[in-house]
Tab-separated table of C-alpha atoms in Angstrom:
chain	number	residue	atom	x	y	z
A	572	MET	CA	71.172	89.665	21.630
A	573	LYS	CA	71.017	91.794	18.493
A	574	PRO	CA	71.104	89.976	15.116
A	575	LEU	CA	74.555	91.194	14.013
A	576	GLN	CA	76.255	90.949	17.383
A	577	ASP	CA	79.851	89.646	17.071
A	578	TYR	CA	80.161	90.812	13.440
A	579	LEU	CA	82.984	93.269	12.763
A	580	ILE	CA	82.547	95.999	10.129
A	581	VAL	CA	85.550	98.080	9.067
A	582	ASP	CA	84.204	101.187	7.375
A	583	PHE	CA	86.327	103.569	5.272
A	584	SER	CA	83.335	105.546	3.995
A	585	GLN	CA	82.686	109.280	4.443
A	586	PHE	CA	79.852	111.767	3.954
A	587	LEU	CA	76.374	110.200	4.014
A	588	SER	CA	75.874	107.179	1.756
A	589	GLY	CA	78.350	104.691	3.218
A	590	PRO	CA	78.064	105.865	6.833
A	591	SER	CA	74.259	105.547	6.626
A	592	ALA	CA	74.723	101.868	5.685
A	593	SER	CA	77.155	101.170	8.526
A	594	LEU	CA	74.871	103.052	10.931
A	595	ARG	CA	72.080	100.613	10.181
A	596	LEU	CA	74.440	97.648	10.640
A	597	ALA	CA	75.546	99.128	13.968
A	598	ASP	CA	71.908	99.484	15.000
A	599	LEU	CA	71.485	95.792	14.218
A	600	GLY	CA	74.306	94.954	16.596
A	601	ALA	CA	77.474	94.952	14.491
A	602	ARG	CA	80.675	96.470	15.781
A	603	VAL	CA	81.613	99.262	13.382
A	604	ILE	CA	85.157	100.626	13.320
A	605	LYS	CA	85.320	103.832	11.326
A	606	ILE	CA	88.655	104.412	9.554
A	607	GLU	CA	89.549	108.111	9.434
A	608	LYS	CA	92.378	110.333	8.309
A	609	PRO	CA	94.428	111.695	11.227
A	610	GLY	CA	93.909	115.395	11.854
A	611	THR	CA	90.780	115.918	9.769
A	612	GLY	CA	88.838	112.659	9.834
A	613	ASP	CA	85.629	112.155	7.889
A	614	ILE	CA	84.940	115.282	5.838
A	615	CYS	CA	81.431	115.139	7.262
A	616	ARG	CA	82.817	116.263	10.633
A	617	THR	CA	82.994	119.779	9.163
A	618	LEU	CA	80.010	119.590	6.780
A	619	TYR	CA	77.786	121.970	8.725
A	620	THR	CA	74.006	122.133	8.488
A	621	SER	CA	72.497	125.534	9.317
A	622	ASP	CA	75.843	126.427	10.930
A	623	LEU	CA	74.958	124.099	13.808
A	624	ILE	CA	78.039	122.985	15.748
A	625	MET	CA	77.624	120.157	18.254
A	626	ASN	CA	80.562	119.495	20.557
A	627	GLY	CA	82.906	121.102	18.045
A	628	GLU	CA	81.680	119.216	14.991
A	629	SER	CA	78.858	119.020	12.458
A	630	SER	CA	75.410	117.788	13.433
A	631	VAL	CA	75.424	115.693	10.252
A	632	PHE	CA	78.407	113.714	11.510
A	633	HIS	CA	76.848	113.089	14.919
A	634	THR	CA	73.571	111.997	13.349
A	635	ILE	CA	74.991	109.350	11.055
A	636	ASN	CA	77.991	108.081	13.012
A	637	ARG	CA	76.575	107.300	16.428
A	638	ASN	CA	77.320	103.877	17.902
A	639	LYS	CA	80.652	103.555	16.044
A	640	GLU	CA	84.339	103.534	16.955
A	641	SER	CA	86.973	105.786	15.340
A	642	PHE	CA	90.409	104.557	14.275
A	643	ALA	CA	92.580	107.353	12.894
A	644	ILE	CA	95.389	105.996	10.717
A	645	ASP	CA	97.318	107.260	7.696
A	646	PHE	CA	97.072	104.100	5.632
A	647	LYS	CA	98.875	105.751	2.715
A	648	GLN	CA	102.044	105.204	4.729
A	649	PRO	CA	103.422	101.658	4.118
A	650	GLU	CA	104.022	100.837	7.771
A	651	GLU	CA	100.551	102.068	8.755
A	652	LEU	CA	98.983	100.121	5.895
A	653	GLN	CA	100.500	96.925	7.258
A	654	LYS	CA	98.949	97.637	10.649
A	655	LEU	CA	95.592	98.268	9.037
A	656	LYS	CA	95.764	94.988	7.105
A	657	LYS	CA	95.962	93.118	10.419
A	658	LEU	CA	92.627	94.648	11.338
A	659	LEU	CA	91.121	93.885	7.916
A	660	ALA	CA	92.180	90.256	8.237
A	661	LYS	CA	89.737	89.907	11.150
A	662	ALA	CA	86.810	91.843	9.652
A	663	ASP	CA	83.563	90.288	8.466
A	664	VAL	CA	82.827	93.289	6.262
A	665	VAL	CA	85.086	95.935	4.722
A	666	MET	CA	83.285	98.858	3.112
A	667	HIS	CA	84.064	102.175	1.434
A	668	ASN	CA	82.560	104.838	-0.840
A	669	PHE	CA	85.666	106.149	-2.591
A	670	ARG	CA	85.670	106.688	-6.342
A	671	PRO	CA	86.587	103.600	-8.404
A	672	GLY	CA	90.340	103.104	-8.455
A	673	VAL	CA	91.187	104.792	-5.141
A	674	MET	CA	91.370	101.628	-3.026
A	675	GLU	CA	93.251	99.853	-5.815
A	676	ARG	CA	95.963	102.530	-5.797
A	677	ILE	CA	96.316	102.240	-2.041
A	678	GLY	CA	96.596	98.465	-2.185
A	679	LEU	CA	93.210	97.721	-0.578
A	680	SER	CA	91.189	96.520	-3.564
A	681	TYR	CA	88.782	93.619	-3.232
A	682	ASP	CA	91.467	91.215	-4.428
A	683	ASP	CA	94.040	92.715	-2.050
A	684	VAL	CA	91.759	92.365	0.972
A	685	LYS	CA	90.568	88.935	-0.154
A	686	ASN	CA	94.180	87.745	-0.170
A	687	ILE	CA	94.447	88.418	3.555
A	688	ASN	CA	90.814	87.587	4.387
A	689	PRO	CA	89.462	84.995	1.896
A	690	ASN	CA	85.858	85.033	3.127
A	691	VAL	CA	85.549	88.795	3.516
A	692	ILE	CA	82.491	90.730	2.376
A	693	TYR	CA	83.834	93.738	0.499
A	694	ALA	CA	81.180	96.379	-0.062
A	695	SER	CA	81.376	99.688	-1.896
A	696	ILE	CA	79.282	102.620	-3.047
A	697	SER	CA	80.302	104.669	-6.068
A	698	GLY	CA	78.609	107.576	-7.780
A	699	PHE	CA	78.289	106.073	-11.241
A	700	GLY	CA	79.631	102.518	-11.086
A	701	GLU	CA	82.647	101.041	-12.837
A	702	HIS	CA	81.944	101.925	-16.481
A	703	PRO	CA	84.989	103.782	-17.874
A	704	ASP	CA	82.804	106.524	-19.372
A	705	LEU	CA	81.108	107.225	-16.053
A	706	LYS	CA	83.309	106.214	-13.132
A	707	ASP	CA	85.157	109.528	-12.757
A	708	LEU	CA	82.034	111.706	-12.550
A	709	PRO	CA	81.370	113.311	-9.141
A	710	GLY	CA	78.909	111.288	-7.084
A	711	GLN	CA	77.063	114.128	-5.344
A	712	ASP	CA	73.401	113.861	-4.383
A	713	LEU	CA	71.974	116.931	-6.149
A	714	LEU	CA	73.863	116.057	-9.327
A	715	LEU	CA	72.518	112.499	-9.251
A	716	GLN	CA	68.953	113.729	-8.691
A	717	SER	CA	69.369	116.003	-11.689
A	718	LEU	CA	70.955	113.453	-14.017
A	719	THR	CA	68.371	110.739	-13.343
A	720	ALA	CA	65.233	112.815	-14.110
A	721	LEU	CA	64.135	112.667	-10.466
A	722	THR	CA	63.756	116.449	-10.301
A	723	TRP	CA	60.942	116.405	-12.907
A	724	LEU	CA	58.564	114.520	-10.602
A	725	SER	CA	58.165	117.071	-7.787
A	726	GLY	CA	56.663	120.552	-7.896
A	727	ASN	CA	54.037	121.899	-10.268
A	728	GLN	CA	54.108	121.849	-14.043
A	729	GLU	CA	55.505	125.355	-14.469
A	730	ASP	CA	58.056	125.120	-11.659
A	731	GLY	CA	60.869	123.612	-13.675
A	732	PRO	CA	62.946	120.839	-12.070
A	733	VAL	CA	62.544	120.582	-8.294
A	734	PRO	CA	65.052	118.607	-6.165
A	735	MET	CA	63.961	116.786	-3.035
A	736	GLY	CA	64.733	118.515	0.244
A	737	LEU	CA	66.873	115.619	1.475
A	738	SER	CA	70.036	113.884	0.295
A	739	ILE	CA	67.754	111.130	-0.903
A	740	VAL	CA	70.128	109.397	-3.342
A	741	ASP	CA	72.815	109.106	-0.649
A	742	MET	CA	70.317	107.474	1.700
A	743	LEU	CA	68.946	105.139	-0.960
A	744	ALA	CA	72.415	103.964	-1.925
A	745	GLY	CA	73.223	103.392	1.733
A	746	ALA	CA	70.054	101.363	2.220
A	747	HIS	CA	70.821	99.271	-0.859
A	748	LEU	CA	74.377	98.623	0.334
A	749	ALA	CA	73.098	97.514	3.736
A	750	GLN	CA	70.665	95.140	1.997
A	751	GLY	CA	73.448	93.654	-0.098
A	752	ILE	CA	75.715	93.247	2.913
A	753	LEU	CA	72.983	91.503	4.912
A	754	ALA	CA	72.331	89.085	2.042
A	755	ALA	CA	76.067	88.399	1.749
A	756	LEU	CA	76.368	87.858	5.504
A	757	TYR	CA	73.595	85.265	5.328
A	758	ARG	CA	75.405	83.407	2.545
A	759	LYS	CA	78.640	83.617	4.497
A	760	ALA	CA	76.936	82.175	7.559
A	761	THR	CA	75.351	79.316	5.612
A	762	HIS	CA	78.036	78.537	3.021
A	763	ASN	CA	81.211	80.225	4.341
A	764	ILE	CA	81.608	82.240	1.138
A	765	GLY	CA	82.582	85.893	0.978
A	766	ALA	CA	81.301	88.411	-1.561
A	767	GLN	CA	81.888	91.675	-3.333
A	768	VAL	CA	78.856	93.950	-2.973
A	769	GLN	CA	78.689	96.998	-5.251
A	770	VAL	CA	76.116	99.783	-5.360
A	771	SER	CA	76.107	102.979	-7.400
A	772	MET	CA	74.157	106.087	-6.534
A	773	LEU	CA	73.132	106.289	-10.182
A	774	GLU	CA	71.444	102.891	-10.131
A	775	SER	CA	69.888	103.551	-6.730
A	776	ALA	CA	68.275	106.708	-8.121
A	777	PHE	CA	66.943	104.745	-11.099
A	778	ASP	CA	65.586	101.991	-8.853
A	779	PHE	CA	63.828	104.603	-6.704
A	780	GLN	CA	61.787	105.475	-9.791
A	781	PHE	CA	60.858	101.910	-10.794
A	782	GLU	CA	57.146	102.771	-10.832
A	783	THR	CA	57.393	105.871	-12.999
A	784	ILE	CA	60.100	104.472	-15.293
A	785	THR	CA	58.032	101.340	-15.964
A	786	THR	CA	55.022	103.515	-16.743
A	787	TYR	CA	57.105	105.621	-19.137
A	788	PHE	CA	58.392	102.572	-21.023
A	789	ASN	CA	54.909	101.115	-21.420
A	790	ASP	CA	53.041	104.345	-22.107
A	791	GLY	CA	54.437	105.097	-25.543
A	792	GLY	CA	57.430	107.012	-24.218
A	793	GLU	CA	55.292	109.912	-23.026
A	794	LEU	CA	57.050	112.124	-20.504
A	795	PRO	CA	55.427	112.392	-17.069
A	796	VAL	CA	53.350	115.565	-16.844
A	797	ARG	CA	52.917	117.234	-13.464
A	798	THR	CA	49.643	118.971	-12.768
A	799	LYS	CA	49.605	122.749	-13.094
A	800	THR	CA	48.725	123.141	-9.418
A	801	ASN	CA	48.788	120.937	-6.308
A	802	ASN	CA	50.996	118.288	-7.932
A	803	ALA	CA	52.086	115.370	-5.775
A	804	HIS	CA	52.471	112.497	-8.267
A	805	ALA	CA	52.907	112.958	-11.993
A	806	TYR	CA	51.053	109.737	-12.813
A	807	LEU	CA	48.083	110.035	-10.472
A	808	GLY	CA	44.864	111.910	-11.149
A	809	ALA	CA	42.856	114.212	-8.925
A	810	PRO	CA	42.450	114.715	-6.049
A	811	TYR	CA	46.013	113.515	-5.288
A	812	GLY	CA	47.841	116.523	-3.860
A	813	ILE	CA	48.237	119.040	-1.039
A	814	TYR	CA	45.738	121.904	-0.789
A	815	LYS	CA	45.764	125.165	1.129
A	816	THR	CA	42.980	125.617	3.675
A	817	LYS	CA	41.860	128.663	5.642
A	818	ASN	CA	44.546	128.074	8.290
A	819	GLY	CA	46.942	125.478	6.903
A	820	TYR	CA	47.120	122.618	4.417
A	821	LEU	CA	45.271	119.387	3.684
A	822	ALA	CA	46.628	116.317	1.888
A	823	LEU	CA	44.226	114.286	-0.231
A	824	ALA	CA	45.206	110.921	-1.704
A	825	MET	CA	43.182	108.767	-4.099
A	826	GLY	CA	39.410	109.116	-3.911
A	827	SER	CA	36.140	109.241	-5.814
A	828	ILE	CA	35.351	112.728	-7.094
A	829	PRO	CA	31.551	112.274	-6.848
A	830	VAL	CA	31.946	111.130	-3.238
A	831	LEU	CA	34.181	114.118	-2.472
A	832	ALA	CA	31.715	116.450	-4.161
A	833	SER	CA	28.967	115.203	-1.865
A	834	LEU	CA	31.033	115.273	1.319
A	835	LEU	CA	32.547	118.690	0.653
A	836	LYS	CA	29.230	120.075	-0.617
A	837	SER	CA	30.887	121.338	-3.787
A	838	ASP	CA	28.403	121.847	-6.587
A	839	ALA	CA	31.222	122.609	-9.011
A	840	LEU	CA	32.644	119.097	-8.571
A	841	LEU	CA	29.334	117.465	-9.458
A	842	GLN	CA	30.035	118.055	-13.164
A	843	PHE	CA	32.712	115.339	-12.999
A	844	PRO	CA	30.907	111.999	-12.700
A	845	GLU	CA	34.155	110.182	-13.512
A	846	ASN	CA	37.675	110.776	-12.245
A	847	LYS	CA	39.322	111.038	-15.658
A	848	PHE	CA	43.083	111.565	-15.674
A	849	THR	CA	42.768	114.189	-18.400
A	850	LEU	CA	40.517	116.304	-16.164
A	851	ARG	CA	42.809	116.425	-13.157
A	852	ASP	CA	43.843	120.082	-13.564
A	853	GLU	CA	40.225	121.239	-13.736
A	854	ILE	CA	39.264	119.136	-10.730
A	855	LYS	CA	42.266	120.291	-8.683
A	856	ASN	CA	41.542	123.954	-9.414
A	857	ILE	CA	38.003	123.568	-8.083
A	858	LEU	CA	39.233	121.705	-4.997
A	859	ALA	CA	41.932	124.303	-4.362
A	860	ASP	CA	39.402	127.137	-4.327
A	861	HIS	CA	36.817	125.250	-2.298
A	862	LEU	CA	39.129	123.951	0.428
A	863	GLN	CA	40.365	127.449	1.266
A	864	THR	CA	36.927	128.341	2.564
A	865	GLN	CA	37.328	126.352	5.820
A	866	GLU	CA	40.036	125.382	8.283
A	867	THR	CA	41.911	122.093	7.989
A	868	GLN	CA	40.240	120.451	10.981
A	869	PHE	CA	36.789	121.294	9.596
A	870	TRP	CA	37.546	119.215	6.493
A	871	LEU	CA	39.219	116.427	8.454
A	872	ASP	CA	36.148	116.079	10.660
A	873	ILE	CA	34.093	115.450	7.523
A	874	LEU	CA	36.491	113.314	5.498
A	875	GLU	CA	38.071	111.046	8.108
A	876	PRO	CA	34.793	109.493	9.357
A	877	ALA	CA	33.920	108.796	5.705
A	878	ASP	CA	37.180	106.834	5.319
A	879	ILE	CA	38.616	109.291	2.817
A	880	TRP	CA	42.423	109.147	2.656
A	881	CYS	CA	43.440	112.539	3.982
A	882	ALA	CA	45.732	114.182	6.511
A	883	GLY	CA	46.785	117.503	7.872
A	884	VAL	CA	50.201	118.740	6.734
A	885	LEU	CA	52.575	119.166	9.654
A	886	ASN	CA	55.874	120.977	10.100
A	887	TYR	CA	58.472	119.746	12.604
A	888	GLN	CA	57.075	121.801	15.483
A	889	GLN	CA	53.575	120.433	14.910
A	890	LEU	CA	54.794	116.891	14.287
A	891	PHE	CA	56.811	116.600	17.494
A	892	ALA	CA	53.879	117.945	19.538
A	893	GLU	CA	51.573	115.200	18.209
A	894	ASP	CA	50.657	112.334	20.525
A	895	GLY	CA	51.040	110.004	17.537
A	896	PHE	CA	54.720	110.881	17.348
A	897	LYS	CA	55.311	110.807	21.089
A	898	VAL	CA	53.985	107.277	21.550
A	899	LEU	CA	56.536	105.950	19.040
A	900	ASN	CA	59.471	106.933	21.271
A	901	PHE	CA	61.341	107.593	18.039
A	902	THR	CA	64.026	109.762	19.615
A	903	GLN	CA	66.834	108.704	21.893
A	904	GLN	CA	69.468	110.416	24.004
A	905	VAL	CA	73.020	109.334	23.237
A	906	GLU	CA	76.280	110.157	24.998
A	907	MET	CA	79.786	110.624	23.647
A	908	LEU	CA	82.906	109.445	25.451
A	909	ASP	CA	83.568	112.946	26.829
A	910	GLY	CA	80.087	113.134	28.372
A	911	TYR	CA	78.472	115.290	25.678
A	912	THR	CA	74.861	114.186	25.102
A	913	TYR	CA	72.522	114.885	22.240
A	914	LYS	CA	69.064	113.918	21.055
A	915	THR	CA	68.654	112.054	17.789
A	916	THR	CA	66.496	109.437	16.084
A	917	ARG	CA	66.579	105.698	16.719
A	918	CYS	CA	66.607	102.759	14.321
A	919	PRO	CA	63.123	102.216	12.811
A	920	ILE	CA	63.406	98.406	13.000
A	921	LYS	CA	61.858	96.358	15.805
A	922	ILE	CA	62.924	92.740	16.376
A	923	ASP	CA	61.180	90.352	18.768
A	924	GLY	CA	59.128	93.262	20.049
A	925	GLU	CA	62.184	95.318	20.971
A	926	TYR	CA	63.479	98.528	19.426
A	927	LEU	CA	67.133	98.549	18.402
A	928	THR	CA	68.527	101.361	20.518
A	929	SER	CA	71.963	102.245	21.827
A	930	GLY	CA	73.012	105.099	24.050
A	931	LYS	CA	76.438	105.362	22.421
A	932	GLY	CA	77.059	108.630	20.600
A	933	SER	CA	79.459	109.416	17.773
A	934	PRO	CA	83.201	108.995	18.326
A	935	LYS	CA	85.813	111.679	18.679
A	936	LEU	CA	88.453	111.372	15.978
A	937	GLY	CA	90.809	108.508	16.850
A	938	GLN	CA	89.309	107.956	20.275
A	939	ASP	CA	89.482	104.150	19.943
A	940	ASN	CA	93.021	103.859	18.521
A	941	GLU	CA	94.635	102.446	21.640
A	942	LYS	CA	91.941	99.824	22.172
A	943	ILE	CA	91.894	98.728	18.497
A	944	ILE	CA	95.685	98.509	18.241
A	945	LYS	CA	95.880	96.401	21.380
A	946	GLU	CA	93.007	94.110	20.327
A	947	PHE	CA	93.731	93.588	16.630
A	948	ILE	CA	97.242	94.753	15.719
A	949	ASP	CA	99.632	94.151	18.604
A	950	CYS	CA	98.046	90.915	19.670
């Protein structure tokens, strides 16, 4: 029995942030009913990545909406809204990621839903929260990365701002919403009290930087300075970074420079008896030149036995060929109602020694209408 079995989640969210939260709850055993607009559904159904179409829809949608049901209903129509409220009255969690004010205008605000379901957990993600000066700004991942200084932590000093290669703020906000929902579900189970859980992408992006922001506040307000080359962390000294080798790349984490000098047989590094933060550019330049003289495995064979924190740098093709990845069984095959199958990732959580897997793929738009109406609305 999975931990959230018998819990019902009604999810209005679209794109990535909200659906990533409900995906995790589904992995944990909850029943997730995805509310979608008839005809078009979640906008993510047509948000294509690399022009990849899977069974007529976007790979992004299939990735983040597996193991859910789809209920297509035009809840802007009064009679349809009344039907939907019957479903909401039986939900443990109602969640959305619309801009502030949208659910209020429809008549599905927290207070509205609480009136029909007093102990409901009502969870939402917004871009910028409820503040009147911020709430109407567009909550898009790249914009949030840019507005929260996150883009000044990656890349080298002369690169300018560099965004992360993932929709990281969406995923962080989704993870935070799932955490809040789980905490609220525990309180509901122990005290029979509902909750309103609110997360903003803005605050999630700030929280992601708790280490660097705290350093900034307590370091005289000095801006983080990335190294000129091989930067990986603006607040860590050499050798921390990724270095080109004769045939690939090598990642080096924290380590003693004198020890590295001896192991790598680099006379040039011997002039640095201490790993001073102010000398990191000089040290990294020497390392960058020296490490290009041999192949990655040559250096790994020296550094790994000496317990130096290091690793080769893999791309997807190399990663998925590694035995270390294969033994994790981190992929799973899922199947849609029409028989279409696809390969995707599984939940990273293990409980009682068991992985949380499900062979159920993403839903076709409205595929569960008949079942949901019969079970929750016409009963």
